[in-house]
Short mmCIF file of C-alpha atoms in Angstrom, two decimals:
data_model
loop_
_atom_site.label_atom_id
_atom_site.label_comp_id
_atom_site.label_asym_id
_atom_site.label_seq_id
_atom_site.Cartn_x
_atom_site.Cartn_y
_atom_site.Cartn_z
CA MET A 5 -20.01 -17.45 13.02
CA SER A 6 -21.26 -14.10 14.30
CA SER A 7 -21.59 -13.01 17.91
CA ASP A 8 -23.42 -10.19 19.61
CA THR A 9 -21.10 -10.33 22.62
CA PRO A 10 -19.65 -6.84 23.17
CA LEU A 11 -15.88 -6.37 23.11
CA GLN A 12 -14.33 -6.24 26.55
CA GLU A 13 -12.69 -2.99 27.56
CA CYS A 14 -8.92 -3.02 27.46
CA ASP A 15 -7.36 -1.97 30.77
CA ASP A 16 -3.77 -1.74 29.53
CA CYS A 17 -4.25 -0.53 25.94
CA LEU A 18 -2.16 2.43 24.78
CA ALA A 19 -3.76 5.59 23.49
CA PRO A 20 -2.71 6.31 19.87
CA ALA A 21 -0.46 9.25 20.83
CA GLU A 22 1.27 7.17 23.50
CA ALA A 23 1.67 4.23 21.14
CA PHE A 24 3.50 6.43 18.62
CA SER A 25 5.70 7.90 21.35
CA VAL A 26 6.76 4.39 22.35
CA ILE A 27 8.16 3.56 18.90
CA ALA A 28 9.58 7.06 18.25
CA ASN A 29 12.98 5.86 19.36
CA GLU A 30 15.85 4.63 17.16
CA THR A 31 16.78 1.75 19.50
CA ARG A 32 13.20 0.44 19.71
CA LEU A 33 12.80 0.60 15.96
CA SER A 34 16.11 -1.28 15.64
CA ILE A 35 14.71 -3.97 17.96
CA LEU A 36 11.64 -4.36 15.81
CA GLU A 37 13.76 -4.47 12.65
CA ALA A 38 16.05 -7.10 14.19
CA LEU A 39 13.02 -9.24 15.02
CA TRP A 40 11.82 -8.87 11.45
CA GLN A 41 15.20 -9.88 9.99
CA ALA A 42 15.58 -12.89 12.29
CA PRO A 43 15.59 -16.21 10.35
CA GLU A 44 13.48 -17.75 13.11
CA ARG A 45 11.34 -16.37 15.91
CA PRO A 46 11.11 -16.21 18.92
CA VAL A 47 14.57 -14.62 19.37
CA ARG A 48 16.44 -14.90 22.67
CA PHE A 49 17.39 -11.76 24.60
CA SER A 50 21.15 -12.14 24.03
CA GLU A 51 20.77 -12.78 20.28
CA LEU A 52 18.42 -9.84 19.87
CA ARG A 53 20.79 -7.48 21.75
CA LYS A 54 23.70 -8.66 19.60
CA GLU A 55 21.78 -7.92 16.41
CA VAL A 56 20.83 -4.45 17.63
CA GLY A 57 24.43 -3.79 18.67
CA LEU A 58 23.75 -2.29 22.08
CA ARG A 59 26.38 -3.34 24.62
CA ASP A 60 24.63 -2.01 27.71
CA SER A 61 22.37 -4.90 28.73
CA ALA A 62 20.30 -2.82 31.17
CA GLN A 63 19.69 -0.07 28.63
CA PHE A 64 18.69 -2.63 26.00
CA ASN A 65 16.33 -4.35 28.42
CA TYR A 66 14.72 -0.98 29.24
CA HIS A 67 13.90 -0.30 25.59
CA LEU A 68 12.74 -3.88 25.02
CA GLN A 69 10.35 -3.68 27.96
CA GLN A 70 8.87 -0.46 26.56
CA LEU A 71 7.85 -2.52 23.52
CA ALA A 72 6.65 -5.49 25.53
CA ASP A 73 2.94 -6.30 25.70
CA HIS A 74 2.03 -3.87 22.92
CA PHE A 75 4.51 -4.43 20.05
CA VAL A 76 6.41 -7.55 21.13
CA VAL A 77 5.62 -10.50 23.36
CA GLN A 78 7.92 -12.51 25.57
CA THR A 79 7.66 -16.30 25.47
CA ASP A 80 9.60 -19.10 27.13
CA ASP A 81 11.80 -19.22 24.02
CA GLY A 82 12.42 -15.50 23.62
CA TYR A 83 10.72 -12.52 22.02
CA ASP A 84 8.30 -12.39 19.10
CA PHE A 85 6.05 -9.89 17.37
CA ARG A 86 2.59 -8.81 18.30
CA GLN A 87 0.50 -7.80 15.31
CA ALA A 88 1.04 -4.08 16.03
CA GLY A 89 4.82 -4.59 15.87
CA LYS A 90 4.53 -6.28 12.50
CA LYS A 91 2.40 -3.41 11.22
CA VAL A 92 5.05 -0.86 12.25
CA VAL A 93 7.85 -2.69 10.45
CA SER A 94 5.80 -3.44 7.34
CA ALA A 95 4.81 0.22 7.10
CA ILE A 96 8.45 1.25 7.27
CA LEU A 97 9.43 -1.30 4.62
CA ALA A 98 6.55 -0.11 2.44
CA GLY A 99 8.06 3.35 2.57
CA SER A 100 4.89 4.97 3.87
CA PHE A 101 6.77 6.92 6.57
CA ASN A 102 10.03 7.89 4.94
CA GLU A 103 9.82 7.63 1.12
CA HIS A 104 8.16 10.02 -1.29
CA PRO A 105 9.23 8.96 -4.79
CA ARG A 106 7.91 10.16 -8.08
CA LEU A 107 7.77 8.12 -11.23
CA ASP A 108 7.98 9.12 -14.86
CA PRO A 109 4.71 8.41 -16.72
CA ILE A 110 4.45 4.82 -17.93
CA GLU A 111 2.92 4.37 -21.36
CA LEU A 112 0.67 1.29 -21.42
CA ASP A 113 -0.18 -1.08 -24.24
CA GLU A 114 -3.91 -0.73 -23.57
CA THR A 115 -5.82 2.02 -25.40
CA CYS A 116 -8.59 4.38 -24.38
CA ALA A 117 -12.09 3.08 -25.10
CA ASP A 118 -13.24 6.61 -25.98
CA CYS A 119 -10.49 8.04 -28.19
CA GLY A 120 -8.08 5.17 -28.94
CA ALA A 121 -4.97 6.81 -27.47
CA ASN A 122 -2.56 4.72 -25.36
CA LEU A 123 -3.29 4.92 -21.68
CA HIS A 124 -0.59 5.96 -19.26
CA ALA A 125 0.12 5.55 -15.55
CA THR A 126 1.42 8.31 -13.30
CA TYR A 127 2.57 8.14 -9.67
CA GLU A 128 2.53 10.89 -7.07
CA ASP A 129 1.69 11.17 -3.36
CA GLU A 130 1.65 7.37 -2.99
CA THR A 131 -1.15 7.11 -5.56
CA LEU A 132 -0.98 5.42 -8.96
CA VAL A 133 -3.38 6.80 -11.56
CA ILE A 134 -4.29 5.28 -14.92
CA ASP A 135 -5.93 7.64 -17.39
CA CYS A 136 -5.92 8.75 -21.01
CA PRO A 137 -3.46 11.59 -21.67
CA ASP A 138 -5.51 12.79 -24.65
CA CYS A 139 -9.12 12.88 -23.41
CA ALA A 140 -8.42 12.60 -19.64
CA LYS A 141 -10.78 9.65 -19.14
CA LEU A 142 -9.97 8.08 -15.74
CA TYR A 143 -9.44 4.32 -15.55
CA GLY A 144 -8.29 3.95 -11.95
CA SER A 145 -6.74 5.85 -9.04
CA TYR A 146 -5.57 3.89 -6.01
CA SER A 147 -3.01 4.10 -3.22
CA PHE A 148 0.20 2.20 -3.91
CA PRO A 149 2.88 2.25 -1.14
CA PRO A 150 6.32 3.47 -2.26
CA GLY A 151 7.90 0.13 -1.39
CA GLY A 152 5.96 -1.41 -4.26
CA LEU A 153 8.20 0.47 -6.72
CA ASN A 154 11.46 -1.00 -5.43
CA ASP A 155 13.34 -3.46 -7.67
CA ARG A 156 10.51 -3.60 -10.21
CA THR A 157 10.43 -2.76 -13.90
CA ASP A 158 7.57 -0.63 -15.22
CA CYS A 159 5.80 -3.80 -16.35
CA GLU A 160 6.23 -5.41 -12.93
CA ILE A 161 4.93 -2.31 -11.22
CA MET A 162 1.77 -2.39 -13.31
CA ASP A 163 1.30 -6.14 -12.70
CA ALA A 164 1.64 -5.55 -8.95
CA PHE A 165 -0.80 -2.63 -9.11
CA ASN A 166 -3.33 -4.72 -10.98
CA GLN A 167 -3.20 -7.45 -8.36
CA ARG A 168 -3.36 -4.92 -5.52
CA VAL A 169 -6.50 -3.27 -6.84
CA ARG A 170 -8.15 -6.67 -7.33
CA HIS A 171 -7.27 -7.60 -3.75
CA LEU A 172 -8.60 -4.32 -2.34
CA HIS A 173 -11.97 -4.73 -4.05
CA CYS A 174 -12.21 -8.43 -3.29
CA LEU A 175 -11.86 -7.71 0.43
CA ALA A 176 -14.22 -4.70 0.32
CA ALA A 177 -16.92 -6.67 -1.54
CA ASP A 178 -16.59 -9.40 1.12
CA GLY A 179 -17.22 -6.80 3.84
CA VAL A 180 -13.63 -6.59 5.12
CA CYS A 181 -11.78 -3.28 5.24
CA PRO A 182 -8.38 -3.65 3.49
CA GLU A 183 -6.92 -1.03 5.86
CA CYS A 184 -8.05 -2.08 9.34
CA ASN A 185 -10.08 -5.31 8.81
CA GLY A 186 -13.15 -3.49 10.12
CA LYS A 187 -16.65 -4.02 8.76
CA MET A 188 -17.09 -2.64 5.23
CA GLU A 189 -20.51 -1.55 4.02
CA THR A 190 -21.39 -1.48 0.30
CA ASP A 191 -23.67 1.12 -1.23
CA VAL A 192 -24.80 1.22 -4.88
CA THR A 193 -26.05 4.57 -6.22
CA ARG A 194 -26.66 6.44 -9.41
CA ASP A 195 -23.51 8.51 -10.04
CA THR A 196 -25.00 11.93 -10.70
CA GLU A 197 -21.51 13.47 -10.49
CA GLU A 198 -20.11 10.89 -12.90
CA ILE A 199 -16.68 11.16 -11.20
CA LEU A 200 -15.70 7.84 -12.66
CA GLY A 201 -17.32 8.60 -15.98
CA THR A 202 -20.11 6.15 -15.16
CA LYS A 203 -23.78 6.37 -14.32
CA ILE A 204 -23.68 3.74 -11.56
CA ARG A 205 -21.09 3.65 -8.82
CA VAL A 206 -20.23 1.43 -5.88
CA ASP A 207 -19.02 2.90 -2.61
CA HIS A 208 -17.41 0.66 0.00
CA GLN A 209 -16.92 2.40 3.39
CA CYS A 210 -15.49 1.03 6.60
CA GLU A 211 -17.61 1.61 9.69
CA GLN A 212 -14.47 1.62 11.84
CA CYS A 213 -11.78 3.70 10.10
CA ARG A 214 -13.96 5.34 7.40
CA HIS A 215 -11.65 4.09 4.64
CA ARG A 216 -13.50 4.32 1.32
CA LEU A 217 -13.20 2.65 -2.04
CA ARG A 218 -15.20 3.73 -5.08
CA SER A 219 -15.61 1.63 -8.18
CA THR A 220 -17.78 0.42 -11.03
CA VAL A 221 -20.05 -2.61 -10.65
CA GLY A 222 -17.88 -4.71 -12.97
CA LEU A 223 -14.82 -4.65 -10.69
CA SER A 224 -16.68 -6.81 -8.19
CA LEU A 225 -16.85 -9.63 -10.76
CA LEU A 226 -13.14 -10.06 -11.42
CA ASP A 227 -12.84 -13.10 -9.13
CA GLN A 228 -16.33 -14.50 -9.77
CA SER A 229 -15.80 -18.16 -10.65
CA GLN A 230 -18.11 -18.35 -13.67
CA VAL A 231 -16.63 -15.13 -15.13
CA VAL A 232 -13.12 -16.57 -14.69
CA THR A 233 -14.26 -19.80 -16.37
CA PHE A 234 -15.90 -17.86 -19.21
CA TYR A 235 -12.54 -16.24 -20.01
CA SER A 236 -10.68 -19.51 -19.53
CA ASP A 237 -12.94 -21.16 -22.09
CA HIS A 238 -11.67 -18.55 -24.57
CA GLY A 239 -8.03 -19.19 -23.67
CA ILE A 240 -7.65 -16.05 -21.53
CA ASP A 241 -6.33 -15.95 -17.96
CA LEU A 242 -8.57 -13.35 -16.38
CA CYS A 243 -6.50 -13.28 -13.19
CA SER A 244 -3.56 -11.74 -15.01
CA LYS A 245 -5.58 -9.50 -17.35
CA PRO A 246 -5.23 -5.81 -16.43
CA PHE A 247 -8.53 -4.55 -15.07
CA TRP A 248 -8.15 -1.31 -17.04
CA ALA A 249 -8.22 -3.37 -20.29
CA LEU A 250 -11.70 -4.73 -19.49
CA SER A 251 -14.43 -2.35 -20.67
CA TRP A 252 -17.02 -3.91 -18.34
CA CYS A 253 -14.72 -3.04 -15.40
CA VAL A 254 -14.05 0.60 -16.23
CA SER A 255 -17.26 1.80 -17.87
CA ASP A 256 -21.03 1.34 -17.87
CA ASP A 257 -21.27 0.56 -21.56
CA GLN A 258 -22.03 -3.06 -20.75
CA THR A 259 -23.95 -2.38 -17.54
CA ARG A 260 -27.74 -2.01 -17.35
CA ILE A 261 -30.05 -1.17 -14.45
CA LEU A 262 -32.93 -3.63 -14.36
CA SER A 263 -34.35 -2.28 -11.11
CA ASP A 264 -33.30 0.20 -8.43
CA ASP A 265 -35.86 -0.82 -5.79
CA PRO A 266 -34.46 -3.31 -5.02
CA TRP A 267 -31.25 -3.04 -7.02
CA GLU A 268 -30.80 -5.46 -9.90
CA ILE A 269 -27.92 -4.62 -12.23
CA GLU A 270 -26.90 -6.60 -15.30
CA VAL A 271 -23.32 -6.70 -16.56
CA THR A 272 -22.85 -8.15 -20.05
CA ILE A 273 -19.43 -9.60 -20.85
CA SER A 274 -18.71 -10.40 -24.51
CA LEU A 275 -15.96 -12.51 -26.04
CA SER A 276 -16.10 -13.35 -29.75
CA ASP A 277 -19.66 -14.58 -30.37
CA ASP A 278 -20.17 -15.55 -26.72
CA GLU A 279 -21.88 -13.51 -24.01
CA LEU A 280 -22.16 -13.83 -20.26
CA HIS A 281 -25.01 -11.95 -18.55
CA VAL A 282 -24.41 -11.46 -14.82
CA ILE A 283 -27.06 -9.93 -12.58
CA VAL A 284 -26.10 -8.62 -9.13
CA ASP A 285 -28.08 -7.07 -6.29
CA GLY A 286 -27.35 -3.97 -4.20
CA GLY A 287 -24.78 -5.89 -2.17
CA LEU A 288 -23.00 -7.01 -5.35
CA ASN A 289 -24.14 -10.57 -4.74
CA VAL A 290 -24.63 -12.53 -7.97
CA VAL A 291 -28.29 -13.52 -8.24
CA GLU A 292 -28.35 -14.86 -11.81
CA ILE A 293 -25.90 -15.81 -14.57
CA GLU A 294 -26.84 -16.71 -18.13
CA ARG A 295 -24.50 -17.62 -20.99
CA GLY A 296 -25.41 -17.51 -24.63
CA GLN A 297 -24.58 -16.38 -28.17
CA VAL A 298 -24.38 -12.74 -29.15
CA ALA A 299 -27.73 -11.72 -30.60
#
């Protein structure tokens, strides 16, 4: 349900610089970490102080009150997180603040559609890139927090990356920013720069934080029910299939513009002698699906 009611002004909200100054303290970060590690929340004052290891009750209370109302909340049963507090801890655990790992290139089983060489994945600056080492064709480049590398084999890293990219685009296509939950707008254009090696591109941009995702049209169909069923009918679990192994996700070879005013774009998905023709509009909404035999 939508509402045109304007958001009320916040009288006690912290400015961004002030918010960061509040948590730029070892004791306060320890409090947030202790809350995170607690088997159950809310956590009572005495238990929380014990976990942090600060003997001076007055000093501990001072730091706890600095976090109150913005990062933690006090209830009758103790202290619990506010959403901002959870975000701080999850960002630390993800390694976004304090880890800058590099990863040796991972050779993948999937091959390049253009030259047949095995694709590889490289990781640097919190970004995982899949491309062809021989012809340099790009198959995907997305942020991947350092914490996602911990305790995972190369295969598990790639599985996690595949699911992350799917999740990012699923949210964006539904109009939700994966970074801040703001409103995401979708724009389909002819890719004159051919940055992705395609002639059509999809840009998702958040109106609030300006976060942007760029993709092909096909990526928006990965969780479409009839596409999933089409693969299932052929004994393939599309949900676990790497997106970079699907030609209709990473190129325009199976994509055709039927109209650009308004947008009507057809994506043809082929398996054996079976074809699925999916037509989407400029908002990536499916307007027509037809299944039949390969001509």
